Amino acid sequence: MSSFKRILKSLREFKKETILTLVFIIGEVLLEVLIPYITGNLVNKIEAGAEIKFVAMVGVAVVLAAMVSLVFGALAGYTASRASAGLARNLRKDMYAHIQDFSFGNIDKFSSSSLVTRMTTDITNVQNSYMMLIRTAVRAPFMLIMAVVFAFILNTQLAMTFVVVIPFLTIGLVVIARYAMPAFRAVFKKYDKLNESVEENVKAVRVVKGFSRADYEITKFDKASDDICSYFTRAERIVALTGPLMNACMAFNFIFVLYFGAKLTIESHGTTVNVGYITTMMNYGMQVLMSLMMMNMIFVMLTLSLESVKRIAEVLVETPSITNPENPVMEVKDGSIEFTDVNFKYSEKATKYALSDIDLEIKSGMTVGILGGTGSSKSTLIQLISRLYDVTEGSVKVGGVDVRDYDLKVLRDSVAVVLQKNVVFSGTIKDNLRWGNPNATDEEMIEACKLAQADEFISTMPEKYDTYIEQGGVNVSGGQKQRLCIARALLKKPRVLILDDSTSAVDTKTDAIIRKGFKEFIPDTTKIIIAQRISSVQDADMIIVLDDGTISGKGTHEELLESNDIYREIYENQTKGGKA
């Protein structure tokens, strides 16, 4: 129920449509139940010799009632559609906005494929279920109750058929649903696997083609797709039993009403029960059975969607592990950085620290290089600076203030990070550059691109800065993407600029020109360069060598050649043959 309440908070402006749907449904049902009662009495009047004028008047009344009922039904369908579609829209907006506040730690808790499934398949299930809930889930039980009430008003003896049929059918439907639900629930995990397969394949399509692994990926996708098909088939095979069960109950109802109705009519010579009552009772029997059938469909759909509700609520109630302090600092005065007794692990359950005993002092304007092998936590270290993660122990200060005391937007606007995996978005080059500064002028963008050595290749493009970048940047090379991302970061005019192996796809000459430009044009900005090539960092004011999450050494290029075995080994391996 707590999950359901959280979902309903997203209803907001569509509450009115929900209430109107309930009103229209009640009106529709009352008229539908009243029509058989009127027609049954009309048959009795005709049998007793009623005049044609009376029959015509009642006929007109029945037609009007049917038309009004139809209008109520149409209006209910319209308002229910608006309410359910509006709920889905608001849920997507709320989930998307909430995910934007997640730290990396929160995102690690949910896989990206699972988040995609929750925002698509799960929300669609909730949308369909909500429409069914406010329309059919109100209509079916109300129709059931009213049909039974009118049946007992009409004739208690004939209405006793419902005392037998309703419990029997209800028990049968519950048993069927009980066995079908586990299969329905398992489907969602299979959807996550399917989306994961699609996402990986699309992102790594060049690798897949390069290694001729298309057949393998197709097999993997087929397996995930077949699993979904298998579980749905198993569930639908069980649910299909509702048809024979319904037919059996309907046949029993008709036989009971016809046999005992005819018997009572003959015995009472039409004074207690007559043809009109039998016809009406059969109509009510049909309404009762159809109501039960709809209630079973609702039960199956709602049970299926409950899993979706839980999965959506899990995201919505997830508390971001990194939030603004009550009275945040709103200015970063300079780019100085200080790590004091820092230990970090990705989760409380983790047994090993990713970073241990980190003590660093970086003055504003310095150029700092970071080297280390794969898995030495280089990227993890710099992610603590912009507070993408919070330290487990110790503190990280930027501009002399603990990063946990800053307003998050202020801090992250002051710390520009060009990540190892360069991401550009569909849109023009200008659109991508303005991610760094929405108000950047054309002159500022050109200046940043010249500094990042991107202006040269942009100028050769047909539309220059208005050239459209396809989704994922497939129409630019890896080195071009890296330079665009560096230019985008420079437009932020940050206090701290972090390059996480972000020049790996450019040649050494271009790399050297970019670093020279940084030194000349942004001398007051602290520059942190994570690199695999010693040539990218050997001119840095300080080089940090990381090994298994700890600082193995720090100093200048010359100092580390003398004092640090890891650095010396890397240098010698990269300079064999006299080439740096």
Coordinates of C-alpha atoms in Angstrom, one line a residue:
M1 CA 0.0 0.0 0.0
S2 CA 2.9 2.4 0.7
S3 CA 4.2 1.9 -2.8
F4 CA 0.7 2.5 -4.2
K5 CA 0.3 5.7 -2.2
R6 CA 3.7 6.9 -3.5
I7 CA 2.6 6.3 -7.1
L8 CA -0.7 8.1 -6.6
K9 CA 1.2 11.2 -5.5
S10 CA 2.1 11.7 -9.2
L11 CA -1.6 11.9 -10.1
R12 CA -1.8 15.6 -9.1
E13 CA -3.8 17.6 -11.7
F14 CA -5.5 14.5 -13.0
K15 CA -7.5 13.8 -9.8
K16 CA -10.6 15.5 -11.3
E17 CA -10.6 13.1 -14.2
T18 CA -10.4 10.2 -11.8
I19 CA -13.4 11.4 -9.8
L20 CA -15.4 12.1 -12.9
T21 CA -14.7 8.6 -14.2
L22 CA -16.1 7.1 -11.1
V23 CA -19.3 9.2 -11.4
F24 CA -19.8 8.3 -15.0
I25 CA -19.3 4.6 -14.3
I26 CA -21.9 4.6 -11.5
G27 CA -24.4 6.3 -13.8
E28 CA -23.7 3.8 -16.6
V29 CA -24.0 0.8 -14.4
L30 CA -27.3 1.9 -12.8
L31 CA -28.9 2.4 -16.2
E32 CA -27.5 -1.0 -17.5
V33 CA -29.0 -2.8 -14.5
L34 CA -32.3 -0.9 -14.7
I35 CA -32.9 -1.7 -18.4
P36 CA -33.4 -5.5 -17.9
Y37 CA -35.8 -4.8 -15.0
I38 CA -37.9 -2.5 -17.2
T39 CA -37.9 -4.8 -20.2
G40 CA -38.8 -7.8 -18.0
N41 CA -41.8 -5.9 -16.6
L42 CA -42.7 -4.8 -20.2
V43 CA -42.8 -8.5 -21.3
N44 CA -45.2 -9.2 -18.3
K45 CA -47.4 -6.3 -19.3
I46 CA -47.5 -7.4 -22.9
E47 CA -48.4 -10.9 -21.8
A48 CA -51.2 -9.4 -19.7
G49 CA -52.6 -7.5 -22.7
A50 CA -51.0 -4.0 -22.5
E51 CA -51.8 -1.4 -25.1
I52 CA -49.4 -0.6 -27.9
K53 CA -49.2 3.0 -26.7
F54 CA -47.9 1.9 -23.3
V55 CA -45.4 -0.5 -25.1
A56 CA -44.1 2.4 -27.3
M57 CA -43.6 4.7 -24.3
V58 CA -41.6 2.1 -22.4
G59 CA -39.7 1.2 -25.5
V60 CA -38.7 4.9 -25.9
A61 CA -37.7 5.1 -22.3
V62 CA -35.5 2.0 -22.7
V63 CA -33.8 3.5 -25.8
L64 CA -33.2 6.8 -24.0
A65 CA -31.7 4.9 -21.0
A66 CA -29.4 2.9 -23.3
M67 CA -28.3 6.1 -25.1
V68 CA -27.6 7.9 -21.8
S69 CA -25.7 4.8 -20.5
L70 CA -23.7 4.8 -23.8
V71 CA -22.8 8.5 -23.3
F72 CA -21.8 7.8 -19.6
G73 CA -19.6 5.0 -20.9
A74 CA -17.9 7.1 -23.5
L75 CA -17.3 9.9 -21.1
A76 CA -15.9 7.4 -18.6
G77 CA -13.5 6.1 -21.3
Y78 CA -12.3 9.6 -22.1
T79 CA -11.7 10.7 -18.5
A80 CA -10.1 7.4 -17.6
S81 CA -7.7 7.7 -20.6
R82 CA -6.7 11.2 -19.6
A83 CA -6.2 10.2 -15.9
S84 CA -4.1 7.1 -16.7
A85 CA -2.1 8.8 -19.4
G86 CA -1.5 11.8 -17.1
L87 CA -0.4 9.6 -14.3
A88 CA 2.1 7.9 -16.6
R89 CA 3.4 11.2 -17.8
N90 CA 3.9 12.5 -14.3
L91 CA 5.5 9.3 -13.2
R92 CA 8.0 9.5 -16.0
K93 CA 8.8 13.1 -15.2
D94 CA 9.1 12.4 -11.5
M95 CA 11.3 9.4 -11.9
Y96 CA 13.5 11.2 -14.5
A97 CA 13.9 14.3 -12.3
H98 CA 14.6 12.1 -9.2
I99 CA 17.2 10.1 -11.0
Q100 CA 19.0 13.3 -11.8
D101 CA 19.6 13.9 -8.1
F102 CA 21.1 10.4 -7.6
S103 CA 24.8 10.1 -6.7
F104 CA 26.9 7.5 -8.4
G105 CA 26.3 5.4 -5.4
N106 CA 22.5 5.5 -6.0
I107 CA 23.0 4.7 -9.7
D108 CA 25.2 1.8 -8.9
K109 CA 22.3 0.3 -6.9
F110 CA 20.1 0.1 -10.1
S111 CA 21.5 -1.0 -13.4
S112 CA 20.9 1.3 -16.3
S113 CA 18.9 -1.4 -18.1
S114 CA 16.7 -1.8 -15.1
L115 CA 16.0 1.9 -14.9
V116 CA 15.0 1.9 -18.6
T117 CA 12.6 -1.0 -18.0
R118 CA 11.1 0.8 -15.0
M119 CA 10.5 4.0 -17.0
T120 CA 9.0 2.2 -20.0
T121 CA 7.5 -1.2 -19.5
D122 CA 6.7 -0.8 -15.8
I123 CA 5.1 2.6 -16.2
T124 CA 3.1 1.3 -19.2
N125 CA 1.8 -1.5 -17.0
V126 CA 0.8 1.0 -14.3
Q127 CA -0.9 3.2 -16.9
N128 CA -3.0 0.3 -18.2
S129 CA -3.8 -0.9 -14.7
Y130 CA -4.8 2.5 -13.5
M131 CA -7.3 2.9 -16.3
M132 CA -8.6 -0.6 -15.5
L133 CA -8.7 0.2 -11.8
I134 CA -10.8 3.4 -12.1
R135 CA -13.0 2.1 -14.8
T136 CA -13.5 -1.7 -14.9
A137 CA -12.5 -2.3 -11.2
V138 CA -15.4 0.1 -10.2
R139 CA -17.8 -1.1 -12.8
A140 CA -17.4 -4.8 -12.3
P141 CA -18.1 -5.1 -8.5
F142 CA -20.8 -2.4 -8.7
M143 CA -22.5 -4.2 -11.5
L144 CA -22.2 -7.5 -9.6
I145 CA -23.8 -6.0 -6.5
M146 CA -26.6 -4.2 -8.3
A147 CA -27.5 -7.2 -10.5
V148 CA -27.7 -9.5 -7.5
V149 CA -29.8 -6.9 -5.6
F150 CA -32.3 -6.5 -8.4
A151 CA -32.4 -10.3 -9.0
F152 CA -33.4 -10.8 -5.3
I153 CA -35.9 -8.0 -5.6
L154 CA -37.3 -9.8 -8.7
N155 CA -37.5 -13.3 -7.3
T156 CA -35.6 -14.7 -4.3
Q157 CA -35.9 -18.3 -5.4
L158 CA -34.4 -17.8 -8.9
A159 CA -31.7 -15.5 -7.5
M160 CA -30.4 -18.4 -5.4
T161 CA -28.5 -19.5 -8.5
F162 CA -26.0 -16.7 -7.6
V163 CA -25.4 -18.2 -4.2
V164 CA -24.0 -21.3 -5.9
V165 CA -22.3 -19.8 -9.0
I166 CA -20.5 -16.8 -7.4
P167 CA -18.5 -18.6 -4.7
F168 CA -17.6 -21.5 -7.1
L169 CA -16.5 -19.1 -9.8
T170 CA -14.6 -16.8 -7.4
I171 CA -12.7 -19.7 -5.9
G172 CA -11.8 -21.0 -9.3
L173 CA -10.5 -17.6 -10.5
V174 CA -8.5 -17.1 -7.4
V175 CA -6.8 -20.5 -7.8
I176 CA -6.0 -19.8 -11.4
A177 CA -4.6 -16.4 -10.6
R178 CA -2.5 -17.8 -7.7
Y179 CA -0.7 -20.2 -10.1
A180 CA -0.3 -17.6 -12.9
M181 CA 1.1 -14.7 -10.8
P182 CA 4.6 -16.2 -10.1
A183 CA 5.2 -16.5 -13.8
F184 CA 4.1 -12.9 -14.4
R185 CA 6.3 -11.6 -11.6
A186 CA 9.4 -13.4 -13.0
V187 CA 8.9 -11.7 -16.4
F188 CA 10.2 -8.3 -15.2
K189 CA 13.6 -9.6 -14.3
K190 CA 13.7 -11.1 -17.8
Y191 CA 12.8 -7.7 -19.3
D192 CA 15.8 -6.2 -17.5
K193 CA 18.0 -8.9 -19.1
L194 CA 16.5 -8.2 -22.5
N195 CA 17.1 -4.4 -22.2
E196 CA 20.6 -5.0 -20.9
S197 CA 21.4 -7.1 -24.0
V198 CA 19.9 -4.5 -26.3
E199 CA 21.7 -1.6 -24.5
E200 CA 25.1 -3.3 -24.6
N201 CA 24.8 -4.3 -28.2
V202 CA 23.8 -0.9 -29.4
K203 CA 26.5 0.9 -27.4
A204 CA 29.2 -1.6 -28.5
V205 CA 28.0 -2.1 -32.0
R206 CA 31.5 -1.3 -33.5
V207 CA 33.1 -3.8 -31.1
V208 CA 30.5 -6.4 -32.0
K209 CA 31.1 -6.0 -35.7
G210 CA 34.9 -5.7 -35.3
F211 CA 35.0 -9.1 -33.5
S212 CA 32.3 -10.6 -35.8
R213 CA 30.3 -11.4 -32.7
A214 CA 26.9 -10.6 -34.2
D215 CA 25.8 -14.3 -34.1
Y216 CA 26.8 -14.5 -30.4
E217 CA 24.8 -11.3 -29.6
I218 CA 21.8 -12.6 -31.6
T219 CA 21.9 -15.8 -29.6
K220 CA 22.1 -13.9 -26.3
F221 CA 19.2 -11.7 -27.3
D222 CA 17.1 -14.7 -28.5
K223 CA 17.7 -16.4 -25.2
A224 CA 16.4 -13.4 -23.2
S225 CA 13.5 -13.0 -25.6
D226 CA 12.6 -16.8 -25.4
D227 CA 12.7 -16.6 -21.6
I228 CA 10.1 -13.8 -21.7
C229 CA 8.0 -15.8 -24.1
S230 CA 8.3 -18.9 -22.0
Y231 CA 7.1 -17.2 -18.8
F232 CA 4.3 -15.4 -20.5
T233 CA 3.2 -18.6 -22.3
R234 CA 3.2 -20.4 -19.0
A235 CA 1.1 -17.7 -17.3
E236 CA -1.3 -17.3 -20.2
R237 CA -1.8 -21.1 -20.4
I238 CA -3.0 -21.0 -16.8
V239 CA -5.1 -17.9 -17.3
A240 CA -6.8 -19.5 -20.4
L241 CA -8.6 -21.8 -18.0
T242 CA -10.9 -18.9 -17.1
G243 CA -12.7 -19.4 -20.4
P244 CA -14.0 -22.9 -19.8
L245 CA -14.7 -22.1 -16.2
M246 CA -16.8 -19.1 -17.2
N247 CA -18.7 -21.2 -19.8
A248 CA -19.5 -23.9 -17.3
C249 CA -20.9 -21.3 -14.8
M250 CA -22.9 -19.6 -17.5
A251 CA -24.3 -23.0 -18.6
F252 CA -25.2 -23.8 -15.0
N253 CA -26.9 -20.4 -14.6
F254 CA -29.0 -20.8 -17.8
I255 CA -30.1 -24.4 -16.9
F256 CA -30.9 -23.4 -13.3
V257 CA -33.0 -20.3 -14.3
L258 CA -34.7 -22.0 -17.2
Y259 CA -35.5 -25.2 -15.3
F260 CA -36.7 -23.7 -12.0
G261 CA -38.2 -20.7 -13.7
A262 CA -40.3 -22.9 -16.0
K263 CA -41.2 -25.1 -13.0
L264 CA -42.3 -22.1 -10.9
T265 CA -44.2 -20.6 -13.8
I266 CA -46.1 -23.8 -14.5
E267 CA -46.8 -24.5 -10.8
S268 CA -48.0 -21.0 -10.1
H269 CA -49.8 -20.6 -13.5
G270 CA -47.7 -17.4 -14.1
T271 CA -48.7 -15.7 -10.9
T272 CA -45.3 -16.0 -9.1
V273 CA -42.9 -16.2 -12.0
N274 CA -43.5 -15.6 -15.7
V275 CA -41.6 -15.3 -18.9
G276 CA -40.6 -11.7 -18.3
Y277 CA -39.0 -12.6 -14.9
I278 CA -37.1 -15.5 -16.5
T279 CA -35.7 -13.3 -19.3
T280 CA -34.7 -10.6 -16.8
M281 CA -33.1 -13.2 -14.5
M282 CA -31.0 -14.6 -17.3
N283 CA -29.8 -11.1 -18.2
Y284 CA -28.8 -10.5 -14.6
G285 CA -27.1 -13.8 -14.6
M286 CA -25.1 -12.8 -17.6
Q287 CA -24.2 -9.5 -16.0
V288 CA -23.1 -11.2 -12.8
L289 CA -20.9 -13.7 -14.7
M290 CA -19.4 -11.0 -16.9
S291 CA -18.7 -8.9 -13.8
L292 CA -16.8 -11.8 -12.2
M293 CA -14.9 -12.4 -15.4
M294 CA -13.9 -8.7 -15.5
M295 CA -12.9 -8.9 -11.8
N296 CA -10.7 -11.8 -12.6
M297 CA -9.0 -9.9 -15.4
I298 CA -8.5 -7.0 -13.0
F299 CA -7.1 -9.3 -10.4
V300 CA -4.6 -10.7 -12.9
M301 CA -3.7 -7.3 -14.3
L302 CA -3.3 -5.6 -10.9
T303 CA -1.2 -8.4 -9.5
L304 CA 1.0 -8.1 -12.5
S305 CA 1.2 -4.4 -12.2
L306 CA 1.9 -4.5 -8.4
E307 CA 5.4 -5.7 -9.3
S308 CA 5.7 -2.7 -11.5
V309 CA 4.4 -0.4 -8.8
K310 CA 7.0 -1.7 -6.4
R311 CA 9.8 -1.3 -8.9
I312 CA 8.8 2.3 -9.7
A313 CA 8.3 3.1 -6.0
E314 CA 11.8 1.8 -5.3
V315 CA 13.2 4.5 -7.5
L316 CA 11.0 7.2 -6.3
V317 CA 11.6 6.6 -2.6
E318 CA 15.3 6.1 -3.0
T319 CA 17.0 8.8 -1.0
P320 CA 19.9 10.4 -2.8
S321 CA 23.0 9.6 -0.7
I322 CA 24.5 13.0 -1.6
T323 CA 22.4 16.1 -0.8
N324 CA 22.8 19.8 -0.2
P325 CA 23.7 20.9 3.4
E326 CA 21.2 23.1 5.2
N327 CA 23.2 26.3 4.8
P328 CA 25.5 25.6 1.8
V329 CA 28.5 27.6 0.8
M330 CA 27.7 29.4 -2.5
E331 CA 31.1 30.3 -3.8
V332 CA 34.3 28.4 -4.5
K333 CA 37.1 31.0 -4.0
D334 CA 40.0 29.1 -5.7
G335 CA 41.1 25.7 -7.1
S336 CA 43.1 24.5 -4.2
I337 CA 42.4 20.8 -3.2
E338 CA 43.2 19.0 0.0
F339 CA 42.7 15.3 0.8
T340 CA 43.0 14.6 4.5
D341 CA 43.1 11.0 5.9
V342 CA 40.7 9.9 3.1
N343 CA 39.4 6.3 3.0
F344 CA 36.7 5.3 0.6
K345 CA 34.6 2.2 -0.3
Y346 CA 31.7 2.1 -2.7
S347 CA 29.2 0.7 -0.2
E348 CA 28.9 -0.2 3.4
K349 CA 28.8 -3.9 2.6
A350 CA 32.2 -3.7 0.7
T351 CA 35.0 -5.5 2.6
K352 CA 37.8 -3.6 0.9
Y353 CA 38.5 0.1 0.6
A354 CA 38.9 1.4 -3.0
L355 CA 41.1 4.3 -1.6
S356 CA 43.1 4.1 1.5
D357 CA 45.2 6.7 3.5
I358 CA 45.0 9.4 0.9
D359 CA 46.7 12.7 2.0
L360 CA 47.2 15.3 -0.7
E361 CA 47.7 19.1 -0.9
I362 CA 47.3 20.7 -4.3
K363 CA 47.7 24.5 -4.6
S364 CA 45.4 26.5 -6.9
G365 CA 46.7 26.8 -10.4
M366 CA 48.9 23.7 -10.2
T367 CA 49.0 21.1 -12.9
V368 CA 48.9 17.6 -11.4
G369 CA 49.3 14.3 -13.2
I370 CA 47.9 11.0 -11.9
L371 CA 49.4 7.7 -13.1
G372 CA 48.6 4.1 -12.1
G373 CA 47.7 0.7 -13.4
T374 CA 44.2 -0.5 -14.3
G375 CA 42.1 -0.8 -11.1
S376 CA 44.3 1.6 -9.1
S377 CA 41.3 3.9 -8.4
K378 CA 42.5 6.9 -10.4
S379 CA 39.0 7.8 -11.6
T380 CA 37.6 7.1 -8.1
L381 CA 40.0 9.6 -6.6
I382 CA 38.9 12.5 -8.8
Q383 CA 35.2 11.7 -8.5
L384 CA 35.5 12.6 -4.8
I385 CA 36.5 16.2 -5.7
S386 CA 33.2 17.0 -7.5
R387 CA 31.4 15.0 -4.9
L388 CA 30.0 12.3 -7.2
Y389 CA 30.8 10.1 -4.3
D390 CA 31.3 11.1 -0.6
V391 CA 34.3 9.9 1.3
T392 CA 33.8 7.1 3.8
E393 CA 36.4 8.6 6.2
G394 CA 38.4 11.8 6.2
S395 CA 37.6 14.9 4.2
V396 CA 38.2 16.5 0.8
K397 CA 38.4 20.3 0.6
V398 CA 38.2 22.6 -2.5
G399 CA 39.0 26.2 -2.0
G400 CA 39.6 25.5 1.6
V401 CA 36.0 24.3 2.3
D402 CA 34.9 20.7 2.7
V403 CA 33.1 19.7 -0.5
R404 CA 30.2 18.5 1.7
D405 CA 29.5 22.0 2.8
Y406 CA 29.1 23.4 -0.8
D407 CA 25.9 23.8 -2.7
L408 CA 26.1 20.9 -5.2
K409 CA 25.5 22.9 -8.3
V410 CA 28.0 25.6 -7.2
L411 CA 30.7 22.9 -6.6
R412 CA 30.1 21.0 -9.8
D413 CA 30.0 24.2 -11.8
S414 CA 33.4 25.0 -10.4
V415 CA 34.8 21.6 -11.1
A416 CA 34.8 20.5 -14.7
V417 CA 35.3 16.8 -15.4
V418 CA 36.1 15.4 -18.8
L419 CA 35.4 11.7 -18.2
Q420 CA 37.3 8.7 -19.7
K421 CA 34.1 7.7 -21.6
N422 CA 33.5 10.8 -23.7
V423 CA 29.8 11.5 -24.3
V424 CA 28.3 13.9 -26.8
F425 CA 24.6 14.3 -27.4
S426 CA 22.5 14.4 -30.5
G427 CA 22.3 18.0 -31.7
T428 CA 24.6 20.6 -33.2
I429 CA 28.1 21.2 -32.1
K430 CA 27.0 24.4 -30.6
D431 CA 24.3 22.6 -28.6
N432 CA 26.9 20.2 -27.2
L433 CA 29.3 23.0 -26.3
R434 CA 26.6 25.0 -24.5
W435 CA 26.3 22.2 -22.0
G436 CA 29.3 23.8 -20.5
N437 CA 27.7 27.3 -20.6
P438 CA 24.2 27.8 -21.9
N439 CA 24.9 31.5 -22.5
A440 CA 28.2 31.1 -24.2
T441 CA 28.7 33.4 -27.2
D442 CA 30.0 32.2 -30.6
E443 CA 33.3 33.9 -29.8
E444 CA 33.7 32.1 -26.5
M445 CA 32.9 28.7 -28.1
I446 CA 35.5 29.3 -30.9
E447 CA 38.1 30.3 -28.3
A448 CA 37.4 27.2 -26.2
C449 CA 37.6 25.0 -29.3
K450 CA 40.9 26.5 -30.4
L451 CA 42.3 25.9 -26.9
A452 CA 41.1 22.2 -27.1
Q453 CA 42.4 21.9 -30.7
A454 CA 38.9 21.3 -31.9
D455 CA 38.4 24.4 -34.1
E456 CA 40.6 23.0 -36.8
F457 CA 38.4 20.0 -37.6
I458 CA 35.2 21.8 -37.0
S459 CA 36.1 24.4 -39.6
T460 CA 36.4 21.7 -42.2
M461 CA 32.8 20.5 -41.7
P462 CA 30.1 21.7 -44.1
E463 CA 28.0 23.4 -41.4
K464 CA 31.0 24.2 -39.1
Y465 CA 29.6 24.8 -35.6
D466 CA 26.1 24.1 -36.8
T467 CA 27.0 20.6 -37.9
Y468 CA 24.6 18.0 -36.4
I469 CA 26.1 15.4 -34.2
E470 CA 24.3 12.1 -34.4
Q471 CA 23.2 10.1 -31.4
G472 CA 26.3 8.8 -29.6
G473 CA 28.6 10.9 -31.8
V474 CA 28.9 8.3 -34.5
N475 CA 29.7 10.8 -37.1
V476 CA 32.9 12.1 -35.3
S477 CA 36.0 10.2 -34.4
G478 CA 37.1 9.3 -30.8
G479 CA 39.8 12.0 -30.8
Q480 CA 37.3 14.6 -32.1
K481 CA 34.8 13.7 -29.4
Q482 CA 37.5 14.1 -26.8
R483 CA 38.4 17.6 -28.0
L484 CA 34.8 18.6 -28.1
C485 CA 34.3 17.4 -24.5
I486 CA 37.4 19.3 -23.4
A487 CA 36.1 22.5 -25.1
R488 CA 32.7 22.0 -23.4
A489 CA 34.4 21.7 -20.0
L490 CA 36.5 24.9 -20.6
L491 CA 33.4 26.9 -21.3
K492 CA 32.4 26.3 -17.7
K493 CA 35.5 28.5 -16.7
P494 CA 36.1 26.1 -13.8
R495 CA 38.3 26.5 -10.8
V496 CA 39.4 22.9 -11.3
L497 CA 39.7 21.1 -14.6
I498 CA 39.9 17.3 -14.5
L499 CA 40.9 15.3 -17.6
D500 CA 40.3 11.6 -16.9
D501 CA 42.4 10.0 -19.6
S502 CA 40.5 12.3 -22.0
T503 CA 43.4 12.8 -24.5
S504 CA 44.1 9.1 -25.0
A505 CA 42.6 9.2 -28.5
V506 CA 44.6 12.2 -29.7
D507 CA 48.2 12.0 -31.0
T508 CA 51.1 13.1 -28.7
K509 CA 51.6 16.3 -30.7
T510 CA 48.0 17.5 -30.2
D511 CA 48.1 16.4 -26.6
A512 CA 51.2 18.5 -26.0
I513 CA 49.6 21.6 -27.8
I514 CA 46.5 21.2 -25.6
R515 CA 48.6 21.0 -22.4
K516 CA 50.6 24.1 -23.5
G517 CA 47.4 26.0 -24.1
F518 CA 46.1 25.2 -20.7
K519 CA 49.3 26.5 -19.1
E520 CA 49.2 29.7 -21.0
F521 CA 45.4 30.6 -21.1
I522 CA 44.1 29.2 -17.8
P523 CA 47.0 29.6 -15.4
D524 CA 44.8 30.1 -12.4
T525 CA 42.8 26.9 -13.0
T526 CA 43.9 23.8 -11.2
K527 CA 44.5 21.1 -13.8
I528 CA 44.4 17.4 -12.9
I529 CA 45.4 15.0 -15.7
I530 CA 44.9 11.3 -15.5
A531 CA 46.9 9.6 -18.2
Q532 CA 48.5 6.4 -19.4
R533 CA 51.3 8.1 -21.2
I534 CA 54.1 9.6 -19.1
S535 CA 54.6 12.2 -21.8
S536 CA 51.1 13.6 -20.9
V537 CA 52.1 14.4 -17.3
Q538 CA 55.9 14.7 -17.1
D539 CA 55.8 18.5 -17.2
A540 CA 53.3 18.6 -14.4
D541 CA 54.1 20.5 -11.2
M542 CA 53.3 17.3 -9.3
I543 CA 52.8 13.7 -10.4
I544 CA 50.9 11.2 -8.2
V545 CA 51.4 7.5 -8.6
L546 CA 48.5 5.3 -7.4
D547 CA 48.8 1.6 -6.7
D548 CA 45.9 -0.5 -5.5
G549 CA 44.1 2.5 -4.1
T550 CA 47.0 4.0 -2.2
I551 CA 49.6 6.7 -3.0
S552 CA 52.8 4.9 -4.0
G553 CA 54.6 8.1 -4.7
K554 CA 54.3 11.8 -5.5
G555 CA 56.7 14.5 -6.8
T556 CA 58.0 15.8 -10.1
H557 CA 59.1 13.7 -13.0
E558 CA 62.7 13.8 -12.0
E559 CA 62.0 13.0 -8.3
L560 CA 59.8 10.0 -9.1
L561 CA 62.4 8.6 -11.5
E562 CA 64.8 8.6 -8.6
S563 CA 62.4 7.4 -5.8
N564 CA 59.5 5.4 -7.3
D565 CA 60.0 1.9 -8.8
I566 CA 56.5 1.9 -10.4
Y567 CA 57.0 5.2 -12.1
R568 CA 60.5 4.3 -13.3
E569 CA 59.2 1.0 -14.7
I570 CA 56.4 2.7 -16.6
Y571 CA 58.8 5.3 -18.0
E572 CA 61.3 2.7 -19.1
N573 CA 58.6 0.6 -20.8
Q574 CA 57.3 3.6 -22.7
T575 CA 60.7 5.0 -23.7
K576 CA 62.2 1.8 -25.2
G577 CA 63.9 2.7 -28.5
G578 CA 64.2 6.3 -27.3
K579 CA 60.5 7.2 -27.9
A580 CA 58.4 8.8 -25.3

